[in-house]
Short mmCIF file of C-alpha atoms in Angstrom, two decimals:
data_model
loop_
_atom_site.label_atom_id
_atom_site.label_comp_id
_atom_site.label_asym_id
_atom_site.label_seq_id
_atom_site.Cartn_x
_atom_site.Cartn_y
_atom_site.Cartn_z
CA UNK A 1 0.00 0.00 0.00
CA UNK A 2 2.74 2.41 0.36
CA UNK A 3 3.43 2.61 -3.56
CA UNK A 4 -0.31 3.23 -3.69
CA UNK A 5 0.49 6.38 -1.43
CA UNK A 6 2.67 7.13 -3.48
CA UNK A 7 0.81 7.36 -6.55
CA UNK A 8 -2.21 8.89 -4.44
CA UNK A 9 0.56 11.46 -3.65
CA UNK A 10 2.02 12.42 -7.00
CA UNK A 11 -1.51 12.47 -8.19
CA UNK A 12 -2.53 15.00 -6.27
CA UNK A 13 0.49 16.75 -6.75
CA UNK A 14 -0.12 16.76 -10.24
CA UNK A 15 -3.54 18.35 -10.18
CA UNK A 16 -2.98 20.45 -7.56
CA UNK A 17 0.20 21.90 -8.16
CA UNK A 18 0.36 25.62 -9.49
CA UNK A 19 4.01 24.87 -11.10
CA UNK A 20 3.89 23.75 -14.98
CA UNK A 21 3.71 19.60 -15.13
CA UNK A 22 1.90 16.28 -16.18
CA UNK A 23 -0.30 17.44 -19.13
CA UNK A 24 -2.37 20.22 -20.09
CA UNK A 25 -5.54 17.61 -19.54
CA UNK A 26 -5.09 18.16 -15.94
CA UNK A 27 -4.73 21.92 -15.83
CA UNK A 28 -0.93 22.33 -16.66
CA UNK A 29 -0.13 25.99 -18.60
CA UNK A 30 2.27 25.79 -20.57
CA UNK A 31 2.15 29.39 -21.86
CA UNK A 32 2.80 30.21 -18.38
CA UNK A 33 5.52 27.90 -18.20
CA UNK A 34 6.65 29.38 -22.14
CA UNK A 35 6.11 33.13 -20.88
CA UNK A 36 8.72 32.96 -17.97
CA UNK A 37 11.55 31.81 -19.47
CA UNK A 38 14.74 34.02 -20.16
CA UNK A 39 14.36 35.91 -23.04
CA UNK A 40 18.28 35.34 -23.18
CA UNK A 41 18.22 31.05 -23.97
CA UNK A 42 17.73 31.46 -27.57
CA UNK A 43 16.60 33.85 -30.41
CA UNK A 44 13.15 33.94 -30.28
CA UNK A 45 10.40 35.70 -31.81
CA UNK A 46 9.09 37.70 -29.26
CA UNK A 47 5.48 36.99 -27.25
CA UNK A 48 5.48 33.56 -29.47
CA UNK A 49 5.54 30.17 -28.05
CA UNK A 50 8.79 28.28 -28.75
CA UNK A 51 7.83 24.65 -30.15
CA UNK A 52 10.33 22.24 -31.14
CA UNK A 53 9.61 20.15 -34.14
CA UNK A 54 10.67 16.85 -35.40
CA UNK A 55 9.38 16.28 -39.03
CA UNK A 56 10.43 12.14 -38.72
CA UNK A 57 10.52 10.19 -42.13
CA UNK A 58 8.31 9.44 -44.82
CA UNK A 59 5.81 12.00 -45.56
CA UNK A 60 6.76 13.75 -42.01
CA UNK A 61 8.43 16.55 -43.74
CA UNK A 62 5.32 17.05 -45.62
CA UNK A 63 3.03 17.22 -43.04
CA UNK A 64 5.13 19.68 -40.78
CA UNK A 65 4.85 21.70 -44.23
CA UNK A 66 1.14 21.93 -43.89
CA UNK A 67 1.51 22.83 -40.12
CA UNK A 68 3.42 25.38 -40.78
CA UNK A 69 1.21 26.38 -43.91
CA UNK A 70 -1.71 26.55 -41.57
CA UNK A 71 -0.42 28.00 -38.57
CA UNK A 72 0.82 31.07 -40.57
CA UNK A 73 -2.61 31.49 -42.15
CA UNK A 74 -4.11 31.42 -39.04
CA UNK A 75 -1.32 33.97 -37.27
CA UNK A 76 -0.19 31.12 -34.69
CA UNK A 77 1.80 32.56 -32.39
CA UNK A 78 4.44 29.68 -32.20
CA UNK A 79 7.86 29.61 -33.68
CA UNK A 80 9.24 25.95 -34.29
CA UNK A 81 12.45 24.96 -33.35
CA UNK A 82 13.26 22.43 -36.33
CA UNK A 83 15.69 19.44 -35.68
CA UNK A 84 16.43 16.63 -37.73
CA UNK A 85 16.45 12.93 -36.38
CA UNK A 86 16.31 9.40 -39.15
CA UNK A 87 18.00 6.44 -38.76
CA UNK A 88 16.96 5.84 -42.70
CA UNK A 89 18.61 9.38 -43.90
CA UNK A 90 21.84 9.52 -42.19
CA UNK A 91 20.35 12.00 -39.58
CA UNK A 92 20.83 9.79 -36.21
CA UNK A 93 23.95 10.24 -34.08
CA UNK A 94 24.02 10.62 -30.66
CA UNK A 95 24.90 14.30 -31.15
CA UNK A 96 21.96 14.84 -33.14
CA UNK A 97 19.96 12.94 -30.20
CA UNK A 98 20.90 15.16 -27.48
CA UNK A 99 20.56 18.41 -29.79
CA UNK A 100 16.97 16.98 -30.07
CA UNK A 101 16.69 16.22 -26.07
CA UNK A 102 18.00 19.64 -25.28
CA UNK A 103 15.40 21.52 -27.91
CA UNK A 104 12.35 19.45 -25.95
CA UNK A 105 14.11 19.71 -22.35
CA UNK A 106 14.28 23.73 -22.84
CA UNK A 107 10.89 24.19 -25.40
CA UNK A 108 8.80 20.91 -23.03
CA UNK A 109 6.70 20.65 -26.03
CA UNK A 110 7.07 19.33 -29.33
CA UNK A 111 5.18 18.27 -32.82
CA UNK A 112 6.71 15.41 -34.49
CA UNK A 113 6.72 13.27 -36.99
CA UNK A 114 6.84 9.15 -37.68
CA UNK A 115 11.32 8.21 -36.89
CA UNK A 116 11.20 5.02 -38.66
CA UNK A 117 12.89 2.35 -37.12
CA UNK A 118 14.75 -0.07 -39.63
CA UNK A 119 14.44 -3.92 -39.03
CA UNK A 120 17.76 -4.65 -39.37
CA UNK A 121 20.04 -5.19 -36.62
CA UNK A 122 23.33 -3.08 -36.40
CA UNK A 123 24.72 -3.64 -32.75
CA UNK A 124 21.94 -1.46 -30.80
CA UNK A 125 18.38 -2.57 -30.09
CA UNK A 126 16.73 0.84 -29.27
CA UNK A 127 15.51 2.61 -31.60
CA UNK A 128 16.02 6.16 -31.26
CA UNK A 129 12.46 6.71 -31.00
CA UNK A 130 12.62 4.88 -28.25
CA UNK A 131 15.36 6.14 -26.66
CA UNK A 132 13.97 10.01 -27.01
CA UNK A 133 10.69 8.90 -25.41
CA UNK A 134 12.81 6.88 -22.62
CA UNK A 135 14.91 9.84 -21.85
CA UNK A 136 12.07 12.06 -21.64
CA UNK A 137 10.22 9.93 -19.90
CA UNK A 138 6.82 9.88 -22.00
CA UNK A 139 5.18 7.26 -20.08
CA UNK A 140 1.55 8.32 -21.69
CA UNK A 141 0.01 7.81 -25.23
CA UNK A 142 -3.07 8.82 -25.66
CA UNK A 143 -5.33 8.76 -28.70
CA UNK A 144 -8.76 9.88 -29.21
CA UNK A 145 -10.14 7.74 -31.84
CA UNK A 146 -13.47 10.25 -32.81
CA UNK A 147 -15.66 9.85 -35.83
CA UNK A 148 -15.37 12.72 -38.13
CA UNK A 149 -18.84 14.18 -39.41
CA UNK A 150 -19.25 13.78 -42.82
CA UNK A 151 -16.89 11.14 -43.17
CA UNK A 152 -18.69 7.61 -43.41
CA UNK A 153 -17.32 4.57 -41.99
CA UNK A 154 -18.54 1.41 -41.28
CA UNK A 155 -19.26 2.50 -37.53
CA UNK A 156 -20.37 6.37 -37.41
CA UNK A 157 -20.49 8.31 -34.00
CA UNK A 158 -17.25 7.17 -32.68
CA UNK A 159 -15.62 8.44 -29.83
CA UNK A 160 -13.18 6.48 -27.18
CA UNK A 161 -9.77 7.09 -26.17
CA UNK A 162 -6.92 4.83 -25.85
CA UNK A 163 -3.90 5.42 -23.32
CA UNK A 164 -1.07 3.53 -23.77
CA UNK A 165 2.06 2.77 -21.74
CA UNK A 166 4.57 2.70 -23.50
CA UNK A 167 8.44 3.01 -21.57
CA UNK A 168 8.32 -0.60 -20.47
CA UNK A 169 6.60 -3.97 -21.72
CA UNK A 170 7.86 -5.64 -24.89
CA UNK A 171 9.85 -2.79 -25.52
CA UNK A 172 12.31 -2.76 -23.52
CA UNK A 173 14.93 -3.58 -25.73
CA UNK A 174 16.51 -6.70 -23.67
CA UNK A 175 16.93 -9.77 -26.10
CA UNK A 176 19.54 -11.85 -25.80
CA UNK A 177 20.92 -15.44 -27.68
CA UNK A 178 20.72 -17.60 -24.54
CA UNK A 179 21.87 -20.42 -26.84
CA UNK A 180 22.40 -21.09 -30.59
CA UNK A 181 18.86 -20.93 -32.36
CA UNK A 182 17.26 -19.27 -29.09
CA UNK A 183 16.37 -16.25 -28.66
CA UNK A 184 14.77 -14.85 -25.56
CA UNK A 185 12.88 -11.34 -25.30
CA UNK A 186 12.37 -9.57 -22.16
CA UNK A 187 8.70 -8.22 -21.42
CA UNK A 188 9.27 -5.81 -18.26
CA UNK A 189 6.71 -4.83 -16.42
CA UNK A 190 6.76 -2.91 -13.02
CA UNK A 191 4.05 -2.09 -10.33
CA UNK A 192 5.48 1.49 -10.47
CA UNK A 193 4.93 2.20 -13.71
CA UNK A 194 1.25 0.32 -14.71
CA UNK A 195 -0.11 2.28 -11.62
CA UNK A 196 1.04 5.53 -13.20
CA UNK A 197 -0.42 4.79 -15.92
CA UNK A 198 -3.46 3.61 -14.61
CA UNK A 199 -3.47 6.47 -12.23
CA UNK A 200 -3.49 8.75 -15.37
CA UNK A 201 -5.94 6.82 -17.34
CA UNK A 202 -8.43 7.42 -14.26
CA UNK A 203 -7.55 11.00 -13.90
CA UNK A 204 -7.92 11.60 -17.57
CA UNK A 205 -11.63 10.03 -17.33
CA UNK A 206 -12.34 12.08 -14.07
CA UNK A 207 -10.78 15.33 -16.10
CA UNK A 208 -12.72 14.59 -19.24
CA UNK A 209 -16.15 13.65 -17.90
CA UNK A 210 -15.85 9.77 -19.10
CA UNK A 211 -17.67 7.13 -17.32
CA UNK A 212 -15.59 4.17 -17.86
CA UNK A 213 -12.28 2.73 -18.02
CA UNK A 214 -11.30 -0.85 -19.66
CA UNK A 215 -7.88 -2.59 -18.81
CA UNK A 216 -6.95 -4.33 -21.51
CA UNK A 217 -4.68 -7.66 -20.51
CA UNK A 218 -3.68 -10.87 -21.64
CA UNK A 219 -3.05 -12.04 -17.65
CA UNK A 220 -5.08 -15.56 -18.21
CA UNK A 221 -1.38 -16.69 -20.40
CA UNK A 222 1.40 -14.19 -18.73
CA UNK A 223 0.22 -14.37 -15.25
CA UNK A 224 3.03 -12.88 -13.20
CA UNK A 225 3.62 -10.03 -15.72
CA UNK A 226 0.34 -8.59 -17.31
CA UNK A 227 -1.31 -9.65 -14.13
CA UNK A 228 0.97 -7.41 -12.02
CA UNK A 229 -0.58 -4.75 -14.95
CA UNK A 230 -4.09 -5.93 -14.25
CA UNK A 231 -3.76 -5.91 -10.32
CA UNK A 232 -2.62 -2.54 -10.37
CA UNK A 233 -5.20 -1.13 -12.46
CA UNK A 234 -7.98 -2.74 -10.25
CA UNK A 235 -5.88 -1.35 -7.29
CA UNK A 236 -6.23 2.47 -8.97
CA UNK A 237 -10.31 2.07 -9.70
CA UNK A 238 -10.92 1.33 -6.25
CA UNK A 239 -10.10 5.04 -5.90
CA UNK A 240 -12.65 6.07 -8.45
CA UNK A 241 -15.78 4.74 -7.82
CA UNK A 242 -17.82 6.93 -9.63
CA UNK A 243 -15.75 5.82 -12.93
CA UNK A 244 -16.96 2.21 -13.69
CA UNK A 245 -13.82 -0.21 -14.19
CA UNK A 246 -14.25 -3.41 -16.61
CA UNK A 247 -10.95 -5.94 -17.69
CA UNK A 248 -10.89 -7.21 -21.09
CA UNK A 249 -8.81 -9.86 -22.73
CA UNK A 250 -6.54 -7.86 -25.08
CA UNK A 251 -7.96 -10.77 -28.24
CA UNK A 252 -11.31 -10.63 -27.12
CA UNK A 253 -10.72 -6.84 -27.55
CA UNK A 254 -9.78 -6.69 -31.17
CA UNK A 255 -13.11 -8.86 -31.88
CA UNK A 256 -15.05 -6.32 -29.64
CA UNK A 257 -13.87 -3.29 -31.20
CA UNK A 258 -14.71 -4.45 -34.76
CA UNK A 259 -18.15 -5.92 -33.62
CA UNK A 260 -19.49 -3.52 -31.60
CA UNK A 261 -16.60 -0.55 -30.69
CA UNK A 262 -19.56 1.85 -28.90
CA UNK A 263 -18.85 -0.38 -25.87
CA UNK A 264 -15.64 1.65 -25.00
CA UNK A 265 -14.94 4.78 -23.55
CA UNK A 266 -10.80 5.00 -21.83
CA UNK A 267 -9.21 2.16 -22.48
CA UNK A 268 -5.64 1.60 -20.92
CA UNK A 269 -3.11 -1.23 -21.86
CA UNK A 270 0.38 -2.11 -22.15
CA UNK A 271 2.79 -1.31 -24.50
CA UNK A 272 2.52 -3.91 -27.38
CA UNK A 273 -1.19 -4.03 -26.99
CA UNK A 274 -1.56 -0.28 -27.46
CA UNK A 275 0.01 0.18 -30.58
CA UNK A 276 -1.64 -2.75 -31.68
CA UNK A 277 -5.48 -1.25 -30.91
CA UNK A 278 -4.06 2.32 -31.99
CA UNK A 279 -3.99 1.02 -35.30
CA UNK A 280 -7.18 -0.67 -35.12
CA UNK A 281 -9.06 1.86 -33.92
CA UNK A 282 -7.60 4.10 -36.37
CA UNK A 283 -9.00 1.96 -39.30
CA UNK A 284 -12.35 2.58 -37.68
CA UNK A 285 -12.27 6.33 -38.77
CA UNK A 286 -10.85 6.34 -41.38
CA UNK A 287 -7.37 5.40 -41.07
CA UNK A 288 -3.82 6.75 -40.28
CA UNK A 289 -4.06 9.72 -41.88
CA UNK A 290 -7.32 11.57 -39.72
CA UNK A 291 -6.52 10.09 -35.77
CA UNK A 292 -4.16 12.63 -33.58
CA UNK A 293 -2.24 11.61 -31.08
CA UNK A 294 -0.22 12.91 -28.18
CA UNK A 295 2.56 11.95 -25.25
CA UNK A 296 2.91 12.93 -21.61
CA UNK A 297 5.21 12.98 -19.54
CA UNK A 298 5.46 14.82 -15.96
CA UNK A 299 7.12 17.52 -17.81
CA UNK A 300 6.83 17.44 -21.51
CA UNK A 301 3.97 16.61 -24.06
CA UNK A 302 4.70 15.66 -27.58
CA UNK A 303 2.07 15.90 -30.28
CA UNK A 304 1.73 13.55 -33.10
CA UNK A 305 -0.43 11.40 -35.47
CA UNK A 306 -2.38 8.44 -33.42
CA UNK A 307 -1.11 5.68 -35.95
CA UNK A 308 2.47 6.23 -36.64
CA UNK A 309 3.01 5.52 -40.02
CA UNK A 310 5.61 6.61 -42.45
CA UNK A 311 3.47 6.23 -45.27
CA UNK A 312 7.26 5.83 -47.34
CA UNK A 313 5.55 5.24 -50.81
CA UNK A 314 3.68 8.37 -50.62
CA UNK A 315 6.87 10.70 -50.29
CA UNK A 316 7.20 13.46 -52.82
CA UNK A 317 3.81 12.24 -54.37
CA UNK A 318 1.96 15.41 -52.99
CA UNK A 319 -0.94 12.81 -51.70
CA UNK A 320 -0.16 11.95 -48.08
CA UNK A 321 -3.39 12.86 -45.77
CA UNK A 322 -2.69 15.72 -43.28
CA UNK A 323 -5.49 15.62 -40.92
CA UNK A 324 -4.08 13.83 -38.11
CA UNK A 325 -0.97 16.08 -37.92
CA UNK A 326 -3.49 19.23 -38.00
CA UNK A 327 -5.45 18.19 -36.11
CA UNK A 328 -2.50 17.17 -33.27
CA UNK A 329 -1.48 20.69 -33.73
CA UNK A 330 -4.55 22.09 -32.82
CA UNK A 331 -4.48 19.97 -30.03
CA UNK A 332 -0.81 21.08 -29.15
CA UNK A 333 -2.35 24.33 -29.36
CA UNK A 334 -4.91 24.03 -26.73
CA UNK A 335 -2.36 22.44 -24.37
CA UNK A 336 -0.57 25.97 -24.58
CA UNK A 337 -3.62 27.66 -23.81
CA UNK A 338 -4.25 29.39 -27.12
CA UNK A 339 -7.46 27.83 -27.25
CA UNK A 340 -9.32 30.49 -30.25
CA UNK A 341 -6.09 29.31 -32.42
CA UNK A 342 -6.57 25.66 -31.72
CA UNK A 343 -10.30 26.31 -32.37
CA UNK A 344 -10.31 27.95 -35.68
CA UNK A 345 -7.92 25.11 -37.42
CA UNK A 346 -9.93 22.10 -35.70
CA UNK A 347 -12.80 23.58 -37.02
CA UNK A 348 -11.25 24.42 -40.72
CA UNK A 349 -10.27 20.62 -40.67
CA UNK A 350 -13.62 19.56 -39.94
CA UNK A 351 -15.27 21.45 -42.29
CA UNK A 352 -13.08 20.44 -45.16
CA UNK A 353 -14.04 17.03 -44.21
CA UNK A 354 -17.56 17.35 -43.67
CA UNK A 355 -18.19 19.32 -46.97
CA UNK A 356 -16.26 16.66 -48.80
CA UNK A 357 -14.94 18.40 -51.90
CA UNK A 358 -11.32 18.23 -50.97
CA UNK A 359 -10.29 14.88 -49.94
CA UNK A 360 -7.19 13.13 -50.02
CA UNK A 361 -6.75 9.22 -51.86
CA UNK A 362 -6.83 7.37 -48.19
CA UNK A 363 -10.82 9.12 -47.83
CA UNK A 364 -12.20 7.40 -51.57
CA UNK A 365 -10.88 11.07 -53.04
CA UNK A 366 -8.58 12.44 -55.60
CA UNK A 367 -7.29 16.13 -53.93
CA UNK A 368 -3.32 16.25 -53.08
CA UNK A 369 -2.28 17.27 -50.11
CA UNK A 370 -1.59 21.13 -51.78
CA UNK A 371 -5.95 21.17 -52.44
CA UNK A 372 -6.02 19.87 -48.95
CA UNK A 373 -4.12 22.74 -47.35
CA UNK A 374 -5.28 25.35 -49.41
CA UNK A 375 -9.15 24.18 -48.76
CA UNK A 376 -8.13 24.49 -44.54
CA UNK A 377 -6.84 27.95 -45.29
CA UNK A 378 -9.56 29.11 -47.06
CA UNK A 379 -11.66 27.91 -44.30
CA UNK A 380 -9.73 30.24 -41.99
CA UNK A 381 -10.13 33.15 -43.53
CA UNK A 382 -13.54 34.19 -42.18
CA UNK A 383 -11.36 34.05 -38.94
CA UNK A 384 -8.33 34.89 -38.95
CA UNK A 385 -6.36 38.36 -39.52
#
């Protein structure tokens, strides 16, 4: 019970506290934390928000482009930091890794793109996605998986959100040879961690007027480990008992969420398992290119797409869907209280959507990604200036 203090304790402390922390969700400013820093640290354009930004590989660099299109249609006050990190462009080094770390350490928020991690083995296991989220310490992934009017799917009226742990589990990055032709690969989990991250995914339901959280599992095969998870979470909801608290077999949840995904409201799983459903959920909607996503950490929050996908084939093609990556901007956007800004290019997105002239291949359209930018601009302009 006294790592249940614990957690009682930081909770509080992260809800309560006046200081800049967890996640904007739970009241965090980070304009106030933007606003006080020395005007001395870096160049900066002055009463905008420093952001730094990772465009990733693939169509990334594309999709910062129509951030960046956007935000100076709409007069965002934010200037990106740009850095430069791919393990498939000759762009990783360990230099480049801690120019990176630094940027997000000073800025504590960043938009980025997909870092693809190659298959092949070259002496080092972690990717340096990983390792940036590990050093940061982005325990959190959450992604709101919402319907988008106008859009028609085969399940309309979506809306759940899936929080993910994701600095432990299956990626952990310990495999070893224990013998010729054997391979064995660590799944870590720790009572520590799965109640933080139930702890959040009960404070995000509280915050966000949810009624119920699902812990997803596979603790009737890996006992000791995902039912250390599962005990944990039940531990948390005992603290909550106006949030109702279900378990769910992480197989039986793939059948559920295909069948009949209305069931859901938070759900909260493991690492493996939520990048898994991520990607499932996504192709509920409407696919990779339309679900936002976002990481927290007790300091820092990094915005990106909800399926991370390069999309490699699309690069230079002028086709690659920018929804997601707008709207995770807008999101980024309300987490540094600029909340007309956010507004104006959520709703721009939308409306594109929902009037469905413009649309991109992925949505059963023909539009590139230019028409696609151009359409959210023109939707701004009854707005902005």
């Amino acid at each position: 019970m006294a790592s249940l203090s614990s957690v009682r304790w930081l909770t509080r402390a992260l809800v309560a506290t006046p200081n800049p922390g967890v996640w904007r969700g739970l009241g965090t400013s980070a304009a106030t934390r933007a606003a006080s820093r020395s005007q001395g640290e870096d160049v900066r354009v002055e009463g905008a928000f420093p952001v730094t930004m990772l465009p990733g590989d693939g169509v990334g660099p594309e999709l910062m482009h129509a951030v960046k299109e956007v935000f100076k249609a709409a007069a965002v006050p934010v200037e990106f930091k740009e850095h430069h990190l791919s393990e498939v462009q000759n762009m990783a080094s360990e230099e480049k890794l801690e120019q990176v770390l630094s940027s997000m350490k000073e800025n504590k928020v960043a938009i980025i793109g997909k870092i693809h991690t190659p298959m092949e083995y070259k002496g080092e296991l972690a990717s340096y996605d990983m390792r940036l989220r590990r050093k940061l310490d982005l325990f959190a992934n959450v992604v709101h998986v919402k319907s988008l009017p106008g859009y028609k799917t085969r399940h309309n009226n979506l809306d759940l959100v899936i929080i993910r742990e994701q600095t432990e589990g299956e990626y952990s990055s310990l495999e070893h040879e224990s013998a010729k032709g054997v391979i064995e690969c660590l799944k870590i989990v720790t009572r520590t961690k799965s109640q933080r991250i139930a702890k959040f995914a009960f404070d995000y339901a509280t915050k966000k007027g949810r009624n119920k959280v699902t812990a997803v599992h596979k603790a009737n095969i890996m006992k000791l480990g995902d039912g250390l998870f599962l005990q944990c979470c039940r531990e948390v909801a005992e603290l909550y008992p106006k949030i109702k608290f279900e378990t769910m077999i992480i197989d039986n949840c793939c059948m559920q969420l295909v069948q009949n995904p209305y069931q859901f409201d938070v759900l909260v799983m493991p690492n493996l398992y939520g990048n898994i459903i991520d990607n499932l959920a996504a192709g509920l909607v409407g696919g990779a290119g339309v679900v936002p996503g976002e990481s927290y950490s007790a300091e820092y929050a990094v915005f990106e797409t909800g399926a991370r996908h390069p999309f490699a084939q699309a690069v230079g093609r002028n086709i690659a869907n920018p929804t997601a990556m707008l709207l995770s901007a807008s999101n980024m956007l309300r987490h540094l209280n600029l909340e007309y800004h956010s507004t104006i290019i959520a709703d721009a997105v939308k409306k594109v959507i929902k009037v469905g002239r413009v649309r991109t291949r992925d949505m059963g359209g023909y539009s590139t990604t230019s028409d696609f930018i151009k359409s959210v601009i023109g939707h701004l302009h009854p707005y902005a200036g």
